[in-house]
mmCIF file with all atom_site columns, C-alpha atoms in Angstrom:
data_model
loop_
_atom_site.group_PDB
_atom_site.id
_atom_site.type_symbol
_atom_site.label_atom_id
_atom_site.label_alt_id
_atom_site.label_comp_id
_atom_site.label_asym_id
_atom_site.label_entity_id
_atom_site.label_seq_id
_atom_site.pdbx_PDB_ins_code
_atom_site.Cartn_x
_atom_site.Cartn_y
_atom_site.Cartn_z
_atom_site.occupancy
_atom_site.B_iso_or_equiv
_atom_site.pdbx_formal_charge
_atom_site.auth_seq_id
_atom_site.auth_comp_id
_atom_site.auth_asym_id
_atom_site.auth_atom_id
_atom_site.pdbx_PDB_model_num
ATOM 1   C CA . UNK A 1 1   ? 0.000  0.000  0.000   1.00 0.00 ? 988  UNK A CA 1
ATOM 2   C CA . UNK A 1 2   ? 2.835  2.143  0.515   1.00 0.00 ? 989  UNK A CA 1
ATOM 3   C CA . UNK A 1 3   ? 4.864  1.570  -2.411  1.00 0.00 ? 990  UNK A CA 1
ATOM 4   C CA . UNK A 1 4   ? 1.175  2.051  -4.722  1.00 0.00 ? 991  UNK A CA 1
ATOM 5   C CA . UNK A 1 5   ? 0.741  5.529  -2.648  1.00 0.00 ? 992  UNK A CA 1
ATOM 6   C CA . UNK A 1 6   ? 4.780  6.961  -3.573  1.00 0.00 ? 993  UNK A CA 1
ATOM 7   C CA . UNK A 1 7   ? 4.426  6.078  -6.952  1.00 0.00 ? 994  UNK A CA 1
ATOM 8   C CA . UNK A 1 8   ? 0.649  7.878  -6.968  1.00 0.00 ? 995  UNK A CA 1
ATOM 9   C CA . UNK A 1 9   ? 2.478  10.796 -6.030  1.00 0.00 ? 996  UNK A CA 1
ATOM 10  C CA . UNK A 1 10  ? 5.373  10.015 -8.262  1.00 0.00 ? 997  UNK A CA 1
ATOM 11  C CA . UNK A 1 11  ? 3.530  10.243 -11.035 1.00 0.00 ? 998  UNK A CA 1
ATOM 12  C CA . UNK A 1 12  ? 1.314  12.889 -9.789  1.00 0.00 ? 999  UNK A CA 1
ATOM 13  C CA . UNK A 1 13  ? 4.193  15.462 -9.324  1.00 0.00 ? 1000 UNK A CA 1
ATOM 14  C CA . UNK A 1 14  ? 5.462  13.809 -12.851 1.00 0.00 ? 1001 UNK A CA 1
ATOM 15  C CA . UNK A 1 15  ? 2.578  14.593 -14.814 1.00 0.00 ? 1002 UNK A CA 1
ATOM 16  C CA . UNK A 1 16  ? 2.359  18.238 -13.061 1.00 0.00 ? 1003 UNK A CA 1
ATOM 17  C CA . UNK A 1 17  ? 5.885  19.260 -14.107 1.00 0.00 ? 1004 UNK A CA 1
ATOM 18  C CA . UNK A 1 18  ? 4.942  18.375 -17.750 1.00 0.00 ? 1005 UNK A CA 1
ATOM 19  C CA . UNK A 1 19  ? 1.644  20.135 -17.788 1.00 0.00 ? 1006 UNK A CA 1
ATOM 20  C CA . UNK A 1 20  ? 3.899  23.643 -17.265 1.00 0.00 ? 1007 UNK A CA 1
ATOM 21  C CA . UNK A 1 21  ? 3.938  25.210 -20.385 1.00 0.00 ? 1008 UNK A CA 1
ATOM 22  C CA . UNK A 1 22  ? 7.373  26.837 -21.577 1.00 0.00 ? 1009 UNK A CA 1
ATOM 23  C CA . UNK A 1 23  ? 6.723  30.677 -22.866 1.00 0.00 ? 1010 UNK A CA 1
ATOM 24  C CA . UNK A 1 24  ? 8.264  30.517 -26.068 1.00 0.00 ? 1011 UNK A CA 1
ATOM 25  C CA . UNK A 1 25  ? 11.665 32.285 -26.285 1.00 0.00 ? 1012 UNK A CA 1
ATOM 26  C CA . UNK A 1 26  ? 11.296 35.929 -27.690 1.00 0.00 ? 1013 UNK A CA 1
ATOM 27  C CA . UNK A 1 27  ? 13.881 36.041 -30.486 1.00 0.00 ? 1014 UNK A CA 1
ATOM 28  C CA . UNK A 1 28  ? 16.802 38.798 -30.248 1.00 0.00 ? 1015 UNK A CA 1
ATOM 29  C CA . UNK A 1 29  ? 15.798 40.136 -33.867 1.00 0.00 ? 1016 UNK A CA 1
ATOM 30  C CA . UNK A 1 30  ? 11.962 38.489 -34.512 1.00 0.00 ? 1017 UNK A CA 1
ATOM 31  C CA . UNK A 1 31  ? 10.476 38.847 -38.282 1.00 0.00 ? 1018 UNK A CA 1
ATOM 32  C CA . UNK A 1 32  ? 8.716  40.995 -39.017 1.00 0.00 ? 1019 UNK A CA 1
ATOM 33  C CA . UNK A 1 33  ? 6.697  42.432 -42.538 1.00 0.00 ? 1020 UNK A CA 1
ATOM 34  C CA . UNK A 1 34  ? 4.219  44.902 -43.779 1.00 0.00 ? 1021 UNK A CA 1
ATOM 35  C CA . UNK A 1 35  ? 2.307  44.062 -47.068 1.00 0.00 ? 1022 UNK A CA 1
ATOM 36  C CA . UNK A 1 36  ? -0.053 46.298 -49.002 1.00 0.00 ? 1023 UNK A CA 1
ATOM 37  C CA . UNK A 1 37  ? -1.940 47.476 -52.311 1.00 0.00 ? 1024 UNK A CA 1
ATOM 38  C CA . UNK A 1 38  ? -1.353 51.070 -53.163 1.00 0.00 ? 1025 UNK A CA 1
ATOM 39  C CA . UNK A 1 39  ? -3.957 53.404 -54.362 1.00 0.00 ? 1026 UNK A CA 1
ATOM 40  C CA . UNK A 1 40  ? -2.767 53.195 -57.727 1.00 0.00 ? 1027 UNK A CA 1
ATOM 41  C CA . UNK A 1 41  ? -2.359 49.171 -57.586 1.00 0.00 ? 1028 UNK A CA 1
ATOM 42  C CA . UNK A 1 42  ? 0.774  48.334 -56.923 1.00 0.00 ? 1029 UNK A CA 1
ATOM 43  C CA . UNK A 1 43  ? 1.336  45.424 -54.245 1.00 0.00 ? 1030 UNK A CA 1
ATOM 44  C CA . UNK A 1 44  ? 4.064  45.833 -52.046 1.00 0.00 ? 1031 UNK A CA 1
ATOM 45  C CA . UNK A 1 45  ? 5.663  43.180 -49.624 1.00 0.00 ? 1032 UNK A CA 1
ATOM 46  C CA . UNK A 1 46  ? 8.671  43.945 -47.065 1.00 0.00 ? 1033 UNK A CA 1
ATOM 47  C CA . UNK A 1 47  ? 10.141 40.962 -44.732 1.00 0.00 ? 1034 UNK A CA 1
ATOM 48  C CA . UNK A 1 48  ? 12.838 41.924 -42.249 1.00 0.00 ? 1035 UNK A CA 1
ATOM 49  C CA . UNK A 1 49  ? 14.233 40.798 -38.589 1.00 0.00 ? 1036 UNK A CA 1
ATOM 50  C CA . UNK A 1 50  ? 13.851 43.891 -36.489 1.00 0.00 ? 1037 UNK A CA 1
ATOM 51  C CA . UNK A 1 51  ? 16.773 44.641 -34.153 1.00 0.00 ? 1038 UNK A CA 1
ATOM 52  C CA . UNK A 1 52  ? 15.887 46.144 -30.795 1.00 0.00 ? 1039 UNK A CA 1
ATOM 53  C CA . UNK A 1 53  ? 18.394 49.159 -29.661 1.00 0.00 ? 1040 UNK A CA 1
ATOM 54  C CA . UNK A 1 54  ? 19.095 47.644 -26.028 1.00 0.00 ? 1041 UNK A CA 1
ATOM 55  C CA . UNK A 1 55  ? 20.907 50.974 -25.223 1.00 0.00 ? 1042 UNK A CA 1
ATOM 56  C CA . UNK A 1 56  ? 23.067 50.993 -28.771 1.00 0.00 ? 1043 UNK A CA 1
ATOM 57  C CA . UNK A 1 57  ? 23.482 53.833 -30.880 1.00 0.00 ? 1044 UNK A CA 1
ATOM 58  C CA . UNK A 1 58  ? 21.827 54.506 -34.432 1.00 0.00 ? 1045 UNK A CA 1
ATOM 59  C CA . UNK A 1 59  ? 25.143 55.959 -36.056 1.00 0.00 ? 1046 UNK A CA 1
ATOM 60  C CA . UNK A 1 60  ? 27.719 54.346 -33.879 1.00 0.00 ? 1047 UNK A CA 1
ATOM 61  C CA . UNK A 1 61  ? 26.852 51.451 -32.971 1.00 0.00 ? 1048 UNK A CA 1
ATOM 62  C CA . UNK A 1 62  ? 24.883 50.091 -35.181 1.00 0.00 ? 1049 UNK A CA 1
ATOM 63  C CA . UNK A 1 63  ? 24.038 51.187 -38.630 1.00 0.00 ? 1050 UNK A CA 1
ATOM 64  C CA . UNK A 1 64  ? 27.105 53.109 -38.814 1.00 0.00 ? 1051 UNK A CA 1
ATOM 65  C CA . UNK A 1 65  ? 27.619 56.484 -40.766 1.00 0.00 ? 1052 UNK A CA 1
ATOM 66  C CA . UNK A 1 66  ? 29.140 55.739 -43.940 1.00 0.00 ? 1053 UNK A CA 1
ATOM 67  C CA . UNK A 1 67  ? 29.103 52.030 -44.054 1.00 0.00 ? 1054 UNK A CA 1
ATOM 68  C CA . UNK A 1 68  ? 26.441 49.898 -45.724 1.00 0.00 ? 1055 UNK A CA 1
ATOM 69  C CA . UNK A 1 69  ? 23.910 48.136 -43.432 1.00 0.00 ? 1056 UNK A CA 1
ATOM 70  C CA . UNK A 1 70  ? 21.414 45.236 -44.406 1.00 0.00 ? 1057 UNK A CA 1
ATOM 71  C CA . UNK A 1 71  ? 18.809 47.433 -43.073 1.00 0.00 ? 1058 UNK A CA 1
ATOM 72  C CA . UNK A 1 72  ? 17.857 45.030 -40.248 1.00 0.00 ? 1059 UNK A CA 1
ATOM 73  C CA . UNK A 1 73  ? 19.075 41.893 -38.809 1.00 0.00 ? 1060 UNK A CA 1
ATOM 74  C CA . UNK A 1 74  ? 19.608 37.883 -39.474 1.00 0.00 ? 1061 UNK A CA 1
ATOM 75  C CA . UNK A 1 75  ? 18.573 37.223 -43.459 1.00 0.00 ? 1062 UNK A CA 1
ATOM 76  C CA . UNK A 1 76  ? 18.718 40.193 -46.278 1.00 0.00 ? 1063 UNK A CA 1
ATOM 77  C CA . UNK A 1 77  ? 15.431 41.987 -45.753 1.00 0.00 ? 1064 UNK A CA 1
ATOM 78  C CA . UNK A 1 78  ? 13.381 41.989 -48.522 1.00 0.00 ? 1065 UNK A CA 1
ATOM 79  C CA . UNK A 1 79  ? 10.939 44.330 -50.800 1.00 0.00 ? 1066 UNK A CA 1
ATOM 80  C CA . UNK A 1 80  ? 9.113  43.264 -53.323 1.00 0.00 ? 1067 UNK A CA 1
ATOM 81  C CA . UNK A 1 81  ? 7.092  44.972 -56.193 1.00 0.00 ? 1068 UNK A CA 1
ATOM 82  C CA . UNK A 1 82  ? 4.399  43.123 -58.363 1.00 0.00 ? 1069 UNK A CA 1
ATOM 83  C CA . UNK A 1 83  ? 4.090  45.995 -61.086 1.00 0.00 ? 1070 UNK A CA 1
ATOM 84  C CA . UNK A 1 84  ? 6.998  48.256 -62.684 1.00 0.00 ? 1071 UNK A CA 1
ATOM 85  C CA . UNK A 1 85  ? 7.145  51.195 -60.553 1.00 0.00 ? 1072 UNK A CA 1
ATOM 86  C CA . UNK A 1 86  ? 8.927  54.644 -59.573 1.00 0.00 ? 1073 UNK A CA 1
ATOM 87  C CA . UNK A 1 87  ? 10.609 55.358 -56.309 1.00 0.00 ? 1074 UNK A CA 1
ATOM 88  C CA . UNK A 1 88  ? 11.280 58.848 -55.512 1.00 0.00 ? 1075 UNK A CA 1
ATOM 89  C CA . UNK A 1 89  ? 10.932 59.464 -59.479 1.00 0.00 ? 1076 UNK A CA 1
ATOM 90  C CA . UNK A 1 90  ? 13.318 57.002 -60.272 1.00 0.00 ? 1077 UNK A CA 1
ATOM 91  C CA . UNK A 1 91  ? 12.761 53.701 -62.344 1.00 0.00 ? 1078 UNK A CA 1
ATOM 92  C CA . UNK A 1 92  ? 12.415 49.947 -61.092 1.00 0.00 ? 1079 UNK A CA 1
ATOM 93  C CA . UNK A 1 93  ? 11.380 47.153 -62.570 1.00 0.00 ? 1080 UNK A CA 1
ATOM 94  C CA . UNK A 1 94  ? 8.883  44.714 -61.172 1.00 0.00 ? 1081 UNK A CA 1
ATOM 95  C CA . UNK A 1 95  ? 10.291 42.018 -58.257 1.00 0.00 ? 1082 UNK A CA 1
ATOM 96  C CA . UNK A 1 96  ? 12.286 41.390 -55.499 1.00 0.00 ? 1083 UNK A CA 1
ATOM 97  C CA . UNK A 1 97  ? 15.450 43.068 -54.339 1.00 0.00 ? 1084 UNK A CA 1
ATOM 98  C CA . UNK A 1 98  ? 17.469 42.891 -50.912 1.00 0.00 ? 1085 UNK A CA 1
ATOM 99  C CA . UNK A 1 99  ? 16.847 46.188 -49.377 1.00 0.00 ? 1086 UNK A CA 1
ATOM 100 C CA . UNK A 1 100 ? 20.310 48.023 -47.869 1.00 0.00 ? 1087 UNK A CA 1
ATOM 101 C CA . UNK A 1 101 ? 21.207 51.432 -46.534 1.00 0.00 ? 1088 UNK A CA 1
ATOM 102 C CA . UNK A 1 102 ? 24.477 53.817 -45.889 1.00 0.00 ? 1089 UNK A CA 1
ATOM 103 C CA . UNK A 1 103 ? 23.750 56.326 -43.057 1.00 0.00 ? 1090 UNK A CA 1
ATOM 104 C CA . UNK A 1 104 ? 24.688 59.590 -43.209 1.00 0.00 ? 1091 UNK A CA 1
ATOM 105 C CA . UNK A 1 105 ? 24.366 62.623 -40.738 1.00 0.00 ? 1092 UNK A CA 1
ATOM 106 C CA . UNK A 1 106 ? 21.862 64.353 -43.022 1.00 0.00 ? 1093 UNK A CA 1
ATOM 107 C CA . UNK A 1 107 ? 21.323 61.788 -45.399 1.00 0.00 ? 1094 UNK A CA 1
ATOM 108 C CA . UNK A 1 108 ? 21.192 57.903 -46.756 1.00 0.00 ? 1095 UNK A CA 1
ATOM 109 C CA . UNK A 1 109 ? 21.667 55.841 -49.592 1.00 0.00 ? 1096 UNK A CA 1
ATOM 110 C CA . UNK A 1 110 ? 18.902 53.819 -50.647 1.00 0.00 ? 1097 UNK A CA 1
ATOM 111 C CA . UNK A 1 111 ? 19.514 50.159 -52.503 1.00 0.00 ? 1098 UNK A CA 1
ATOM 112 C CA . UNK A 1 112 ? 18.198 47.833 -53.885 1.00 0.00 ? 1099 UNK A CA 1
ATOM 113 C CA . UNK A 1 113 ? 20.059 44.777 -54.770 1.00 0.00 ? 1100 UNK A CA 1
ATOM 114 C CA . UNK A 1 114 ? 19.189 42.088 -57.536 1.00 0.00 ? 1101 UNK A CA 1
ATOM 115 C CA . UNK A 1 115 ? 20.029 39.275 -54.921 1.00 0.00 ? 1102 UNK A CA 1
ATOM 116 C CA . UNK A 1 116 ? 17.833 39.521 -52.260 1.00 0.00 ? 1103 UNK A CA 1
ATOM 117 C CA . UNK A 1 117 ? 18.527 35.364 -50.540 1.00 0.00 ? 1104 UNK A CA 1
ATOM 118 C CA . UNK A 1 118 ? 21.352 35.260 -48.565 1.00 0.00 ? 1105 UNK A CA 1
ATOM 119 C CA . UNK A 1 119 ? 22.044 36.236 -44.934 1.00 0.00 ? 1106 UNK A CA 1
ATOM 120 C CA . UNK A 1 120 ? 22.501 40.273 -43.944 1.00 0.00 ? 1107 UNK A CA 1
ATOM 121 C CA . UNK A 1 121 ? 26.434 40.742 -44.048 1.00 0.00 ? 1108 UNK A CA 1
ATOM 122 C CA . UNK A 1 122 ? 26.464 39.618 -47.452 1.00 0.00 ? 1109 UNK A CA 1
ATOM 123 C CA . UNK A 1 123 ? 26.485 42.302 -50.429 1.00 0.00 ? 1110 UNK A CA 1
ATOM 124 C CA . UNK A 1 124 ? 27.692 42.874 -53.765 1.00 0.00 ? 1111 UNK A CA 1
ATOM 125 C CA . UNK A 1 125 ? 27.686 46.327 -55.287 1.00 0.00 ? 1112 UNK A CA 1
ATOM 126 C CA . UNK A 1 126 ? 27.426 44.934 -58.854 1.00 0.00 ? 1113 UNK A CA 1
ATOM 127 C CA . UNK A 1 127 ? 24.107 43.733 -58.378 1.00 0.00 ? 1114 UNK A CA 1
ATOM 128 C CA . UNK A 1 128 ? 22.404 47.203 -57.232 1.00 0.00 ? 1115 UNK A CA 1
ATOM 129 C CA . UNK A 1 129 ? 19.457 47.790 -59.137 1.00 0.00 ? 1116 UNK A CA 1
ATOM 130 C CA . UNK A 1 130 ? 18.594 51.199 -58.221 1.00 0.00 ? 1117 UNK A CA 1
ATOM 131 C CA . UNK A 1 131 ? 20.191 53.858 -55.951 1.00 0.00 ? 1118 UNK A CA 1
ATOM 132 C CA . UNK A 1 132 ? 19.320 56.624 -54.833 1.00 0.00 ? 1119 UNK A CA 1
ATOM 133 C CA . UNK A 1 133 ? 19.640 59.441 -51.576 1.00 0.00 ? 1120 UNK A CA 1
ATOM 134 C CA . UNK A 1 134 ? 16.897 60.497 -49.510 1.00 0.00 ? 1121 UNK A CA 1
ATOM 135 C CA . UNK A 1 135 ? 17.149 63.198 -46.322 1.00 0.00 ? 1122 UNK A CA 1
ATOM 136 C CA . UNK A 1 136 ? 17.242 61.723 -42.873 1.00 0.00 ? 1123 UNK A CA 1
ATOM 137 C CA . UNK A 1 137 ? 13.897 62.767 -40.598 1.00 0.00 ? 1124 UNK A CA 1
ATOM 138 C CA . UNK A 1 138 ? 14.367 63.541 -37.272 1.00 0.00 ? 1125 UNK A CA 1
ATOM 139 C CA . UNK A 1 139 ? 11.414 61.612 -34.868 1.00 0.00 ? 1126 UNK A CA 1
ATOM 140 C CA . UNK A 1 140 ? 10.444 63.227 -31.503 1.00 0.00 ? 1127 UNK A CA 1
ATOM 141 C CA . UNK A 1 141 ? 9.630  59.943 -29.959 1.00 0.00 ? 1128 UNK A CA 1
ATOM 142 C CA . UNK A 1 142 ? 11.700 57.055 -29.758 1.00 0.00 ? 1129 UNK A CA 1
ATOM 143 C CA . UNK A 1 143 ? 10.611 53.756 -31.663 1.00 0.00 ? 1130 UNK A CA 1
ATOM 144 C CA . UNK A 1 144 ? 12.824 50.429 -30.279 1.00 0.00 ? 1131 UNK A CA 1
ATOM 145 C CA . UNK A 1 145 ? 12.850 48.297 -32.344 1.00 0.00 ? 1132 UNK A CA 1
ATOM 146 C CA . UNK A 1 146 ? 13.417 48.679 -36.088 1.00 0.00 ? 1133 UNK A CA 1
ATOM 147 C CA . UNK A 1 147 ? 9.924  49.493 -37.885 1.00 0.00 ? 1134 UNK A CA 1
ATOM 148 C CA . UNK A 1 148 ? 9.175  48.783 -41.810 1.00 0.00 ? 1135 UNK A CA 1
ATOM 149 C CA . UNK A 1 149 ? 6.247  50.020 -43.111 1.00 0.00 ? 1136 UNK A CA 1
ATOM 150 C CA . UNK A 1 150 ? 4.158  50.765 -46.377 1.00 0.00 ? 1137 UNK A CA 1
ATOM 151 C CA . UNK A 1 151 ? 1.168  52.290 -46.695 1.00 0.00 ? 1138 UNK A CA 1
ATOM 152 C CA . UNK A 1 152 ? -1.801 52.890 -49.196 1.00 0.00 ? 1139 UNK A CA 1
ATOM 153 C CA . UNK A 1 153 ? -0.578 56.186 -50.476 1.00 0.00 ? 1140 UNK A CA 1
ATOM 154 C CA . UNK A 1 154 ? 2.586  53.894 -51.683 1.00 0.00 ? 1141 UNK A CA 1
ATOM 155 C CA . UNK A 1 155 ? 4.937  55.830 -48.723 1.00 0.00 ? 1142 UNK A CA 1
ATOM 156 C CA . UNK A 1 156 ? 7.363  53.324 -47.122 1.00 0.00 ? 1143 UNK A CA 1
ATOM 157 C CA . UNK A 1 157 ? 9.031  54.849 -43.917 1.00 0.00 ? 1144 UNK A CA 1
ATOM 158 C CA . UNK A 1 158 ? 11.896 52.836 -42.047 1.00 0.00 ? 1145 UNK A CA 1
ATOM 159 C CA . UNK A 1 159 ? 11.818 54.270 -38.223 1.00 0.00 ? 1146 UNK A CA 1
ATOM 160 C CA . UNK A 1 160 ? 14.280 53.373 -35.658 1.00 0.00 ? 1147 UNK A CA 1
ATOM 161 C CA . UNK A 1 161 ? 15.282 55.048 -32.781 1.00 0.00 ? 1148 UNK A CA 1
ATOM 162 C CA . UNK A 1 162 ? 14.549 58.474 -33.134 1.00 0.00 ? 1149 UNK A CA 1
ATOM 163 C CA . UNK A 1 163 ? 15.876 58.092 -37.112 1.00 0.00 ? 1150 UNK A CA 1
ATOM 164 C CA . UNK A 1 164 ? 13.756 57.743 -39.828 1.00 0.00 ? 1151 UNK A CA 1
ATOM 165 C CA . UNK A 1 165 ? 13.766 58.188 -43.733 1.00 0.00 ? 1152 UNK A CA 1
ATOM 166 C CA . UNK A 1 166 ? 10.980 58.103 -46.142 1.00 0.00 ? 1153 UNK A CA 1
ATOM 167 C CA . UNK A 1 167 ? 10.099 57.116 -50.289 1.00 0.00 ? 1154 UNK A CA 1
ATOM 168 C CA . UNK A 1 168 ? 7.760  57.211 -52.658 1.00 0.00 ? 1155 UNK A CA 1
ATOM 169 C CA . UNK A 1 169 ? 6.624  54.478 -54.422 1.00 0.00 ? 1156 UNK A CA 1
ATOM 170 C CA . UNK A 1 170 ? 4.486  54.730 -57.383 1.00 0.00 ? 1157 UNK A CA 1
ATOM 171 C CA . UNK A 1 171 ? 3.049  52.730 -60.498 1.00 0.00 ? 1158 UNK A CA 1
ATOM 172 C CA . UNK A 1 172 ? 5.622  53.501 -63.198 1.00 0.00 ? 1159 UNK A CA 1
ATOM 173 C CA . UNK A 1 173 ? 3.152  54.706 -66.145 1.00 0.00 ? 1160 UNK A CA 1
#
């Protein structure tokens, strides 16, 4: 009788300790995307990891001044365009390109890059399909982590910190 009541409780306690439920482990950089249909019909898809700050700085230490940055974390993020289009006047063809930056005080380089499936750190200037520079906006609040988004009126704004930047995307006519 004693030996059938410790292993009641054995199994008890057992079955108790699997019945917690693990919270799943929030990821340094998680995924992240924003998808939409512009006014004007073109569909546009962006898939990134977004880095938190933790205390770093936009500039110096991360997403340094004058060097080329993946423009978020793990994997190439990605931007994709279903219809020829214009951004910021200029001319790009219909698809998907790796989407990288190069901060600068007032203002940064814009790319997109024909190879758009490899990991972050990897880049190759020959297969830039557009550049171009847009002005740096200054934000009065401070966002975390690194925010993507496109909206209806074909605007796509990258926010981080209290750093942001801004283009135009249209349907190239």
């Amino acid at each position: 009788m004693k030996a059938q009541l410790i292993l009641i409780c054995f199994l008890l306690i057992g079955g108790l300790g699997f019945a917690q439920e693990k919270a799943p482990a929030q990821k340094a950089s998680p995924p992240d995307s924003s998808k939409v249909t512009t006014t004007d019909g073109v569909t546009i898809e962006i898939k990134y990891s977004s880095p938190a700050l933790k205390g770093r700085q936009i500039g110096i230490d991360v997403a340094q001044v004058g060097q080329r940055w993946r423009t978020g974390a793990n994997e190439t993020t990605t931007i994709s365009f279903d219809k020829n289009v214009t951004i910021n006047g200029e001319n790009l063809m219909a698809g998907k390109y790796g989407l990288h930056t190069i901060p600068g005080e007032n203002q940064t380089v814009i790319i997109f890059n024909k190879t758009w499936k490899q990991w972050g750190t990897k880049y190759e200037e020959k297969d830039d399909a557009l550049r171009f520079i847009v002005d740096n906006e200054t934000r009065t609040t401070s966002q975390e982590r690194l925010k993507i988004t496109a909206d209806k009126s074909g605007k796509i704004q990258i926010v981080w910190g209290t750093y942001g930047l801004s283009m135009m995307v249209k349907a190239a006519k």
